[in-house]
Short mmCIF file of C-alpha atoms and ligand atoms in Angstrom, two decimals:
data_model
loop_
_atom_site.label_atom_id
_atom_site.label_comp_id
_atom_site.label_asym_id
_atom_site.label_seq_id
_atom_site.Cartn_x
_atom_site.Cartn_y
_atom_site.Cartn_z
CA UNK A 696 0.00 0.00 0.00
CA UNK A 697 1.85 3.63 -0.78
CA UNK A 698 1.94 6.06 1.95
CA UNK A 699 -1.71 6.74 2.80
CA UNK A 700 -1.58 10.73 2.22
CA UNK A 701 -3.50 11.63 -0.70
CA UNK A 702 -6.31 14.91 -1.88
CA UNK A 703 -9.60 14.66 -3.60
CA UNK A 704 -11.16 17.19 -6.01
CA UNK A 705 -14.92 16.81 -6.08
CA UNK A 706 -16.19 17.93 -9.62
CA UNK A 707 -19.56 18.02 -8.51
CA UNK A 708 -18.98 20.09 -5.52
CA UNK A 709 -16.68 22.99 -7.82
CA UNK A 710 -20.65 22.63 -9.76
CA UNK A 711 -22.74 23.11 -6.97
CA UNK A 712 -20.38 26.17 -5.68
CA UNK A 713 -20.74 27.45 -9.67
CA UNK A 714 -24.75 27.38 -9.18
CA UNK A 715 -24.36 29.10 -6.00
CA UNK A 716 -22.25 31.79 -7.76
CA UNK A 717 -24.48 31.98 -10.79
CA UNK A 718 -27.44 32.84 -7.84
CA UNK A 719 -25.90 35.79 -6.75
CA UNK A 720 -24.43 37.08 -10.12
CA UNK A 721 -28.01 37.26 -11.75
CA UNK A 722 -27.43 38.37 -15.19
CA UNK A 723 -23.88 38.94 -15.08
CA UNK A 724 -21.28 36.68 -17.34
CA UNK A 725 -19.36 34.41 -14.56
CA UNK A 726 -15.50 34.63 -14.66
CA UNK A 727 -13.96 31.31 -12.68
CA UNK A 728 -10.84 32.87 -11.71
CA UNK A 729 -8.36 29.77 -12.19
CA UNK A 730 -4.88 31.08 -11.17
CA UNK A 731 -2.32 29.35 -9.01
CA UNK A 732 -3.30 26.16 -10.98
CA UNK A 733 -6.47 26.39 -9.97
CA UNK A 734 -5.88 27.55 -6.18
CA UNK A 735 -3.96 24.28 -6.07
CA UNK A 736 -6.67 21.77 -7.48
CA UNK A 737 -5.53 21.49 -10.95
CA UNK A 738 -6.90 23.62 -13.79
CA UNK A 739 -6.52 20.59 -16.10
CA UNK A 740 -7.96 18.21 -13.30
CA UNK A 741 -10.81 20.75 -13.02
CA UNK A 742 -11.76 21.76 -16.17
CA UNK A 743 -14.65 19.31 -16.83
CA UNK A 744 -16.61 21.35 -14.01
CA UNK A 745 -15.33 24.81 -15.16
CA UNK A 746 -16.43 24.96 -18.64
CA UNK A 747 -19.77 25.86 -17.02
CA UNK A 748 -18.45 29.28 -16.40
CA UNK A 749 -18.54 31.87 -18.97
CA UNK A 750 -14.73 32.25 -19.13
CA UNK A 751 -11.71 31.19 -17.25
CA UNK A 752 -8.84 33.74 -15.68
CA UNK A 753 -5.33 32.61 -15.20
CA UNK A 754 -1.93 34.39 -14.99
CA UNK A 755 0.35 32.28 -16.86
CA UNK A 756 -0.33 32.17 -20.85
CA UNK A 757 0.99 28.22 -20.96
CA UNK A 758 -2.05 27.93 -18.40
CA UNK A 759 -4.39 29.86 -20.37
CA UNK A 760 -2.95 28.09 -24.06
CA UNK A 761 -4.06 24.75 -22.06
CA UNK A 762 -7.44 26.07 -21.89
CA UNK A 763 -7.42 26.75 -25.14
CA UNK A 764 -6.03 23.07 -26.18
CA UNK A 765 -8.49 21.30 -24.11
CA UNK A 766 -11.12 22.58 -26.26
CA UNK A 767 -12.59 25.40 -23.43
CA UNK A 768 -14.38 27.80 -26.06
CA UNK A 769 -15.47 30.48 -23.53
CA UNK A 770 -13.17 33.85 -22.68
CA UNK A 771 -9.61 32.82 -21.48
CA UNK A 772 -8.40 36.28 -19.51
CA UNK A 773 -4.66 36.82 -18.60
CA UNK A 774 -4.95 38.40 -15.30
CA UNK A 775 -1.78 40.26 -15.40
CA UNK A 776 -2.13 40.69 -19.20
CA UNK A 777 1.22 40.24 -21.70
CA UNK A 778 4.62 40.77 -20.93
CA UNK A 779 5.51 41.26 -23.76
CA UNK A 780 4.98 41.93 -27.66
CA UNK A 781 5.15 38.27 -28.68
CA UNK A 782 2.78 37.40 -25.70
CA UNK A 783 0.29 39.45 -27.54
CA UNK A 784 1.00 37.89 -30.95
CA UNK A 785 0.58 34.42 -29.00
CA UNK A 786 -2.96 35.79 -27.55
CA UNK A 787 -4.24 36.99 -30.75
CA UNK A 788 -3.67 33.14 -32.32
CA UNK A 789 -5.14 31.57 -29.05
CA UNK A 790 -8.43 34.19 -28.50
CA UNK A 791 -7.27 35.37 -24.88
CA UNK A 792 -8.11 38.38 -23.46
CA UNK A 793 -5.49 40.60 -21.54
CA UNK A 794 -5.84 42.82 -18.91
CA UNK A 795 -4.00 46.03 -19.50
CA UNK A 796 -3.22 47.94 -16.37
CA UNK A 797 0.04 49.63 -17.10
CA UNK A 798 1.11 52.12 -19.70
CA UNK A 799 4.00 49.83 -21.28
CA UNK A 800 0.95 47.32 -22.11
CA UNK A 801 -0.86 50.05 -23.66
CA UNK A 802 2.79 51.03 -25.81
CA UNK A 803 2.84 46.94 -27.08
CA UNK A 804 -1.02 46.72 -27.89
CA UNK A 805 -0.47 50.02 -29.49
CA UNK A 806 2.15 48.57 -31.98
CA UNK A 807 2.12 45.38 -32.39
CA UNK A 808 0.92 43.67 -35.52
CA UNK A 809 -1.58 41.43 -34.57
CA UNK A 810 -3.68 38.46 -36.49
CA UNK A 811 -6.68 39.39 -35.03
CA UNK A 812 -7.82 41.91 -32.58
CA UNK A 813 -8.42 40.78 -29.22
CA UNK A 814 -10.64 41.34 -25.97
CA UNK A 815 -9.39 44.00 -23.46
CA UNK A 816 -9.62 44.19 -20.21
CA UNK A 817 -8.50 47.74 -18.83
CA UNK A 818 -7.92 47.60 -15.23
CA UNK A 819 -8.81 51.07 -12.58
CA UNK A 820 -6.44 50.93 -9.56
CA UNK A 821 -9.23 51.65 -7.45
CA UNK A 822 -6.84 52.19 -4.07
CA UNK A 823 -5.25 49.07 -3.97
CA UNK A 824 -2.60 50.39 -5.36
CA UNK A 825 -1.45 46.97 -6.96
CA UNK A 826 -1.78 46.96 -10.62
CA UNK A 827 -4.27 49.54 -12.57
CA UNK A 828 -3.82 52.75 -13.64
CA UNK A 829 -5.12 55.86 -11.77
CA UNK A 830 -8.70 57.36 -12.69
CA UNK A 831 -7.41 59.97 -15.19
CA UNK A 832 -5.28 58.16 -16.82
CA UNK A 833 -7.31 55.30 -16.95
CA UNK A 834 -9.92 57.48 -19.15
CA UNK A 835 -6.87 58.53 -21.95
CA UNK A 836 -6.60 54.70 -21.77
CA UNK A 837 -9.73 54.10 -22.55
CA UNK A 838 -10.02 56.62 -25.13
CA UNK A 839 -6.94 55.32 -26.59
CA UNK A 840 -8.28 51.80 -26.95
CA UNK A 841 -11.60 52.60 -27.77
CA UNK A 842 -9.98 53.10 -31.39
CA UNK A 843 -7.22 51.00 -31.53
CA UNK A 844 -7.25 48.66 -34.36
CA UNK A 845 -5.32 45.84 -32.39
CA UNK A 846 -8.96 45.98 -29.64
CA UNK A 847 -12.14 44.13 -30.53
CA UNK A 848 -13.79 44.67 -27.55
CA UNK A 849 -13.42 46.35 -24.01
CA UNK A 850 -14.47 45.17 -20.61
CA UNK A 851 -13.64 47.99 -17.72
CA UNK A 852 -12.51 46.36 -14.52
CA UNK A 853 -10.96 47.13 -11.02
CA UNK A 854 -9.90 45.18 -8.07
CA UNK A 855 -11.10 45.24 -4.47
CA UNK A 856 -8.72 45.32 -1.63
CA UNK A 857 -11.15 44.98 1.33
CA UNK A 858 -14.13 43.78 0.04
CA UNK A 859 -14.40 41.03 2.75
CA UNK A 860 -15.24 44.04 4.75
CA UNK A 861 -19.08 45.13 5.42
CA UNK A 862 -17.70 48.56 4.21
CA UNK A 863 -15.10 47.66 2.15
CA UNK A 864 -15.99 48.34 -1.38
CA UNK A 865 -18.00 51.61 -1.36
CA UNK A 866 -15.69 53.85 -2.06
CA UNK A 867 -13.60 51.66 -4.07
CA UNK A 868 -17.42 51.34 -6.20
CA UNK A 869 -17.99 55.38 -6.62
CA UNK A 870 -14.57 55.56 -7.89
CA UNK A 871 -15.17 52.82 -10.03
CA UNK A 872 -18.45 53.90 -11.30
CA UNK A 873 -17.17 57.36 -12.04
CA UNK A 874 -14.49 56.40 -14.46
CA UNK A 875 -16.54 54.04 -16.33
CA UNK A 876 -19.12 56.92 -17.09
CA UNK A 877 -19.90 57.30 -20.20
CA UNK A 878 -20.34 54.82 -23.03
CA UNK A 879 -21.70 51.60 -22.28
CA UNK A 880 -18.88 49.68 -21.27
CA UNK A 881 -18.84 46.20 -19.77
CA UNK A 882 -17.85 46.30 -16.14
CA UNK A 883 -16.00 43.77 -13.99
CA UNK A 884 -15.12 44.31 -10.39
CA UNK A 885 -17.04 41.35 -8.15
CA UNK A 886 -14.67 39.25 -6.23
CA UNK A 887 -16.15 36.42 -4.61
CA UNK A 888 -16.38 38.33 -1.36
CA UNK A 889 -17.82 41.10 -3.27
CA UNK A 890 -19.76 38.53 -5.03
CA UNK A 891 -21.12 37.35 -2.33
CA UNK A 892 -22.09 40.35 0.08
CA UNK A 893 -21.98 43.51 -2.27
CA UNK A 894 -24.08 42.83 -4.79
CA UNK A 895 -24.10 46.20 -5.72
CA UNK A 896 -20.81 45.70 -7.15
CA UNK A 897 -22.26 42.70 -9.28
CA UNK A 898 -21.53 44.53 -12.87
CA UNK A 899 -21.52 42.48 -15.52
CA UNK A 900 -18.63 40.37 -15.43
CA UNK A 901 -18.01 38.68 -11.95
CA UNK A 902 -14.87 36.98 -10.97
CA UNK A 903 -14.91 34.48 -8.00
CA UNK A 904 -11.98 32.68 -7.65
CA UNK A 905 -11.81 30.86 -3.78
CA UNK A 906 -15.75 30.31 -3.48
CA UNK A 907 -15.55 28.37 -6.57
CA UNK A 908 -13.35 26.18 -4.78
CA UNK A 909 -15.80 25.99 -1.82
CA UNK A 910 -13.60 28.50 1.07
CA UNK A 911 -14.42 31.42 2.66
CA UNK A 912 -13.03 34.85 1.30
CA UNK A 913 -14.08 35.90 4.83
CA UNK A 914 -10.86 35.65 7.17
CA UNK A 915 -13.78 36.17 9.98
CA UNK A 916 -15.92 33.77 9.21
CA UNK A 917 -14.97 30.55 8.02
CA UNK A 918 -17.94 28.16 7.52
CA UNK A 919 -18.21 27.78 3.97
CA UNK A 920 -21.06 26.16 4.80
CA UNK A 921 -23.16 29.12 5.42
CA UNK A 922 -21.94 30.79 2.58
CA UNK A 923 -23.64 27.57 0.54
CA UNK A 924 -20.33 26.38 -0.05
CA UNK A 925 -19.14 22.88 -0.55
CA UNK A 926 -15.39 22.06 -0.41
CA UNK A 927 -13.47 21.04 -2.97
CA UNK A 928 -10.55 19.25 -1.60
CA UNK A 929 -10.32 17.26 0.78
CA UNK A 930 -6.72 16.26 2.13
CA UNK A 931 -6.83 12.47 3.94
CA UNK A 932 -3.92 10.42 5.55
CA UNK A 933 -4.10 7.87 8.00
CA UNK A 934 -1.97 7.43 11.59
CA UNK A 935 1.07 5.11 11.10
CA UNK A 936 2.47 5.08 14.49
CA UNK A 937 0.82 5.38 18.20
CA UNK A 938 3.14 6.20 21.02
CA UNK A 939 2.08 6.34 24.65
CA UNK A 940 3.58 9.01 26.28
CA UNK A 941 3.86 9.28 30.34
CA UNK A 942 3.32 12.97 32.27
CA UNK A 943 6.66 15.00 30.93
CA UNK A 944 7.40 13.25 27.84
CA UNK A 945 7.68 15.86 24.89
CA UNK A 946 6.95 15.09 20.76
CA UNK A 947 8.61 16.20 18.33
CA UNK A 948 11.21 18.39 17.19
CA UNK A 949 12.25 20.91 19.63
CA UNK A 950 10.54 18.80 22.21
CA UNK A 951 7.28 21.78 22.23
CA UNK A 952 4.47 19.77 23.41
CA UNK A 953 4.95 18.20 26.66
CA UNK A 954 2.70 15.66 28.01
CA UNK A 955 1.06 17.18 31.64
CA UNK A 956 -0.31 13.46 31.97
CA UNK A 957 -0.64 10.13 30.25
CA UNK A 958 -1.53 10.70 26.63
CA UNK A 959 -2.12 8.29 23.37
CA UNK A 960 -0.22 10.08 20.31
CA UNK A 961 -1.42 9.22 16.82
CA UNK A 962 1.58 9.88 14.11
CA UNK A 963 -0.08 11.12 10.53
CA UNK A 964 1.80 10.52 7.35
CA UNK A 965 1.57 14.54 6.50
CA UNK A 966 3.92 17.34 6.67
CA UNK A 967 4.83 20.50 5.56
CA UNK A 968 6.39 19.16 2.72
CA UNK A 969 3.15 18.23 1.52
CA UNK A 970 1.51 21.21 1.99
CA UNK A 971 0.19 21.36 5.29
CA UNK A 972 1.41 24.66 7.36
CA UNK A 973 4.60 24.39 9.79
CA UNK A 974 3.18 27.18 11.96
CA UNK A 975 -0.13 25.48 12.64
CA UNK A 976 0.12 25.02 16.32
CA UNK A 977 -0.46 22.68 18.87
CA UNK A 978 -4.29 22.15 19.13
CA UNK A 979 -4.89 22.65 15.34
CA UNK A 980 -7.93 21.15 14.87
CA UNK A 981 -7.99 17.85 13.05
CA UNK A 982 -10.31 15.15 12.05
CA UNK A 983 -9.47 11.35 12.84
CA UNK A 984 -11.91 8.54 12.45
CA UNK A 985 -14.95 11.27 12.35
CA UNK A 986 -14.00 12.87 15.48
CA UNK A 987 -12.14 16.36 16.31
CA UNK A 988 -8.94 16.27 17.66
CA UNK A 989 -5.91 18.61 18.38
CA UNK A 990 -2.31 18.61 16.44
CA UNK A 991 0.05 18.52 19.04
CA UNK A 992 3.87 19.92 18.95
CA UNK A 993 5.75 21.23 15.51
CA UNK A 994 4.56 19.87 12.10
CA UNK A 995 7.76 18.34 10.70
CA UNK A 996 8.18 17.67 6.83
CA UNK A 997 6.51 14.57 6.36
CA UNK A 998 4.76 13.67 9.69
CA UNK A 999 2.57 15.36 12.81
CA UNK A 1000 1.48 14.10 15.79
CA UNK A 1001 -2.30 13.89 17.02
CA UNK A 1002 -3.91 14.21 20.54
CA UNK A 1003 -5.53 10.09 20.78
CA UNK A 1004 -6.49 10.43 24.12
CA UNK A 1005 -9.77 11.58 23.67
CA UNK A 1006 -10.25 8.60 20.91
CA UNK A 1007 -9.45 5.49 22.45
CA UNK A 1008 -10.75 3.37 19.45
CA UNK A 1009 -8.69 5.09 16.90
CA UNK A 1010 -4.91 3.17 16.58
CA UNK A 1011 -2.74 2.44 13.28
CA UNK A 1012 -4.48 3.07 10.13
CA UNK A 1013 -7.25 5.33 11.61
CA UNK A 1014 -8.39 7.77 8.76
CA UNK A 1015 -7.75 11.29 9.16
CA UNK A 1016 -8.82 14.64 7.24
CA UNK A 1017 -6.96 17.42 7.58
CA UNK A 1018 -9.34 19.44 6.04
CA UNK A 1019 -12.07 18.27 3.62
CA UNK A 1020 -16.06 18.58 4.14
CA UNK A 1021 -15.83 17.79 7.67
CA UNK A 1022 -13.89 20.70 8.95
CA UNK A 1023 -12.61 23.39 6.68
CA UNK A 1024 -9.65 24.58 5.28
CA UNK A 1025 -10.32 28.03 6.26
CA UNK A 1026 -10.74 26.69 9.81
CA UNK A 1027 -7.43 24.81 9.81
CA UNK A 1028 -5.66 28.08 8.43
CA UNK A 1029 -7.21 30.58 11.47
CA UNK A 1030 -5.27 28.44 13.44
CA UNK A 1031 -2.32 28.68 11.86
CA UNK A 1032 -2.58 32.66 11.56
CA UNK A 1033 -3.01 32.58 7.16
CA UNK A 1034 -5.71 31.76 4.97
CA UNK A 1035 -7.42 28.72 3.21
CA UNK A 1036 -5.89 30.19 0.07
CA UNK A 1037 -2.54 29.65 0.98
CA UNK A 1038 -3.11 26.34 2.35
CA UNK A 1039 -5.21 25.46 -1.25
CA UNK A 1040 -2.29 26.81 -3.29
CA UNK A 1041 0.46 25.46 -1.60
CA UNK A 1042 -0.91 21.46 -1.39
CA UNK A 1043 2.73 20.00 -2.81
CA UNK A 1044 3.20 18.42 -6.25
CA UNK A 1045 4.22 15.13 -4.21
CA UNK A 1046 1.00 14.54 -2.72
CA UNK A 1047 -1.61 12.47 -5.07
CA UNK A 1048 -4.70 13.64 -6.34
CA UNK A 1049 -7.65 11.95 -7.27
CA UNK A 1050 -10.98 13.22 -8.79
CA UNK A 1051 -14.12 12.44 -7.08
CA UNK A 1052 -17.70 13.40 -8.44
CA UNK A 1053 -19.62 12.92 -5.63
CA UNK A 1054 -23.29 12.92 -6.02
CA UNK A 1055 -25.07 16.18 -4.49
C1 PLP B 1111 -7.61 36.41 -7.53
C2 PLP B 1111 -8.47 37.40 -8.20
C3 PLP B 1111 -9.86 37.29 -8.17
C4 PLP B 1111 -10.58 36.26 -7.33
O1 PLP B 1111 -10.45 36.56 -5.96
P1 PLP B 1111 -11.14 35.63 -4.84
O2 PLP B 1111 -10.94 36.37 -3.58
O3 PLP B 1111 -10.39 34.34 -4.87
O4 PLP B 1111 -12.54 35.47 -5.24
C5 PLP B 1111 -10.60 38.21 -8.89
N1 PLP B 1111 -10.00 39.18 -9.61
C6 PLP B 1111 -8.67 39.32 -9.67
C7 PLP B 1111 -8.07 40.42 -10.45
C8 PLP B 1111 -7.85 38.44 -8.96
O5 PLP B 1111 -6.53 38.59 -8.99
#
């Protein structure tokens, strides 16, 4: 038997979390944002659910020539547009949109000899001061490509920075709203927080990328559940080893749990190597056979230790979830102080995934 550590993507669920999405964004065109592999899933791997969206955003062009090659006929956008000239030649072949949210983008697309024109997205730094250009030169930029032979069609977007705050897009909105005045424009702004609880900010293109994969974009509240939410992937292992420690006896590295009584230790075949975060402290919640436990001491790179004592029945090849639809990635990452989008993106190449399609 290989070592029992493996993930599984649930096509049905990234479906259900789609429908969800499709709720709130009424008549807007849904944008499954896609980068980072697919927050760690697998665009390739996850594909088969995603073609129900209207397009698919990535960052890298192999990822979004992929698309492309697996037959996905719906808008491919490059999130941080083309580097370069030859990128732009290379989207023009393929059909992918580009952002363009800096004035050497706007110098290429200006001269570059294209096949085809292509789809536009020009993006408003709306205060998060990231990528985007400022509101008044964001309207020359419009005006420039609102003529430019190399466009075919424009879509007007921005970024939130807090929009996982009850307050946290309005003024990020009026800005918004006032430099796409004028012509009718399509708009694009909705996160999947925004998404989710502004739907003022709905527009007409919205772009979830975490909800799709069935987390929170809410660092204070992380029950996906309530949000509708299903999880997509679910991380399992199994314990390999059971020590019995006496009062004082320490685990693991650095000796930083130490036993204030007798205790039953479960080992896990998962470690930080695979994905799961070093700094999660002890008392990281944890799932082994169907009950909560606590992690206990540091993660090390391929193994951590689990409080047994509560769980007398649970021994040697006990199954364990370190997150998954019984207790959520967002909750694991609270307790390790990040998010369940780091923990999503950073599941390691060496751990093996299957594809589930659960039925609803
Ligand atoms: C990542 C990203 C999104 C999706 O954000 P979520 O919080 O995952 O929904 C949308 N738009 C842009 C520009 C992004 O970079």
């Amino acid at each position: 038997m290989p070592r029992p550590l493996r993930a599984r993507v649930d096509l049905a669920a990234i479906a259900a979390n789609l429908a969800v999405l499709r709720r709130h964004a009424g008549a807007a065109r849904l944008m499954a944002v896609a980068k980072a592999d697919a927050y760690g899933h697998g665009l390739q791997r996850c594909l088969p659910a995603l073609r129900a969206a209207d397009g698919v955003a990535v960052v890298e062009i192999a990822q979004a020539m992929g698309l492309r090659e697996a037959g996905f006929q719906g808008t491919v956008l490059l999130l941080e547009g083309a580097f370069d000239e030859h990128e732009l030649t290379v989207c023009a072949h393929h059909r992918l949109a580009v952002v363009v949210h800096e004035a050497t983008q706007l110098d290429h697309l200006s001269r570059a000899r294209l096949p085809r024109p292509l789809q536009v997205w020009l993006k408003l730094n709306s205060g998060m001061n990231r990528l985007g250009f400022r509101p008044g030169a964001f309207t020359r930029a419009r005006a420039v490509l609102e003529t430019a032979v190399n466009v075919e069609s424009l879509v007007l977007m921005t970024h939130f920075a807090s929009a996982d705050r009850v307050d946290g897009v309005a003024d990020a909105l009026a800005l918004f709203e006032r430099a796409c005045a004028g012509a009718p424009v399509p708009r694009s702004c909705a996160n999947s927080a925004a998404l989710l609880r502004h739907p003022a900010a709905r527009g007409d293109w919205v772009r979830p990328g975490i909800a799709v994969y069935g987390a929170s974009p809410f660092e204070q509240d992380d029950d996906p559940a309530a949000l509708g939410l299903r999880p997509v992937m679910e991380l399992v292992s199994e314990v390999i080893s059971v020590q019995a420690l006496e009062r004082g006896d320490a685990v693991g590295y650095g000796g930083a749990f130490v036993a204030d009584r007798p205790m039953r230790v479960g080992i896990v075949a998962c470690g930080y190597a695979d994905g799961y975060p070093r700094h999660a402290p002890t008392g990281t919640p944890v799932v082994v056979a169907g009950a909560i436990t606590g992690t206990l001491g540091r993660v090390s790179m391929d193994l951590l230790a689990v409080d047994l004592t509560p769980l007398p029945e649970a021994g040697v090849g006990s199954p364990v979830e370190l997150w998954g639809p019984n207790l959520s990635v967002d909750t694991v990452a609270r307790a390790a102080g990040t998010v369940g989008y780091e923990l999503l993106c950073a599941l390691a190449p060496r751990v093996p995934v299957s594809v589930v399609s659960a039925p609803d």
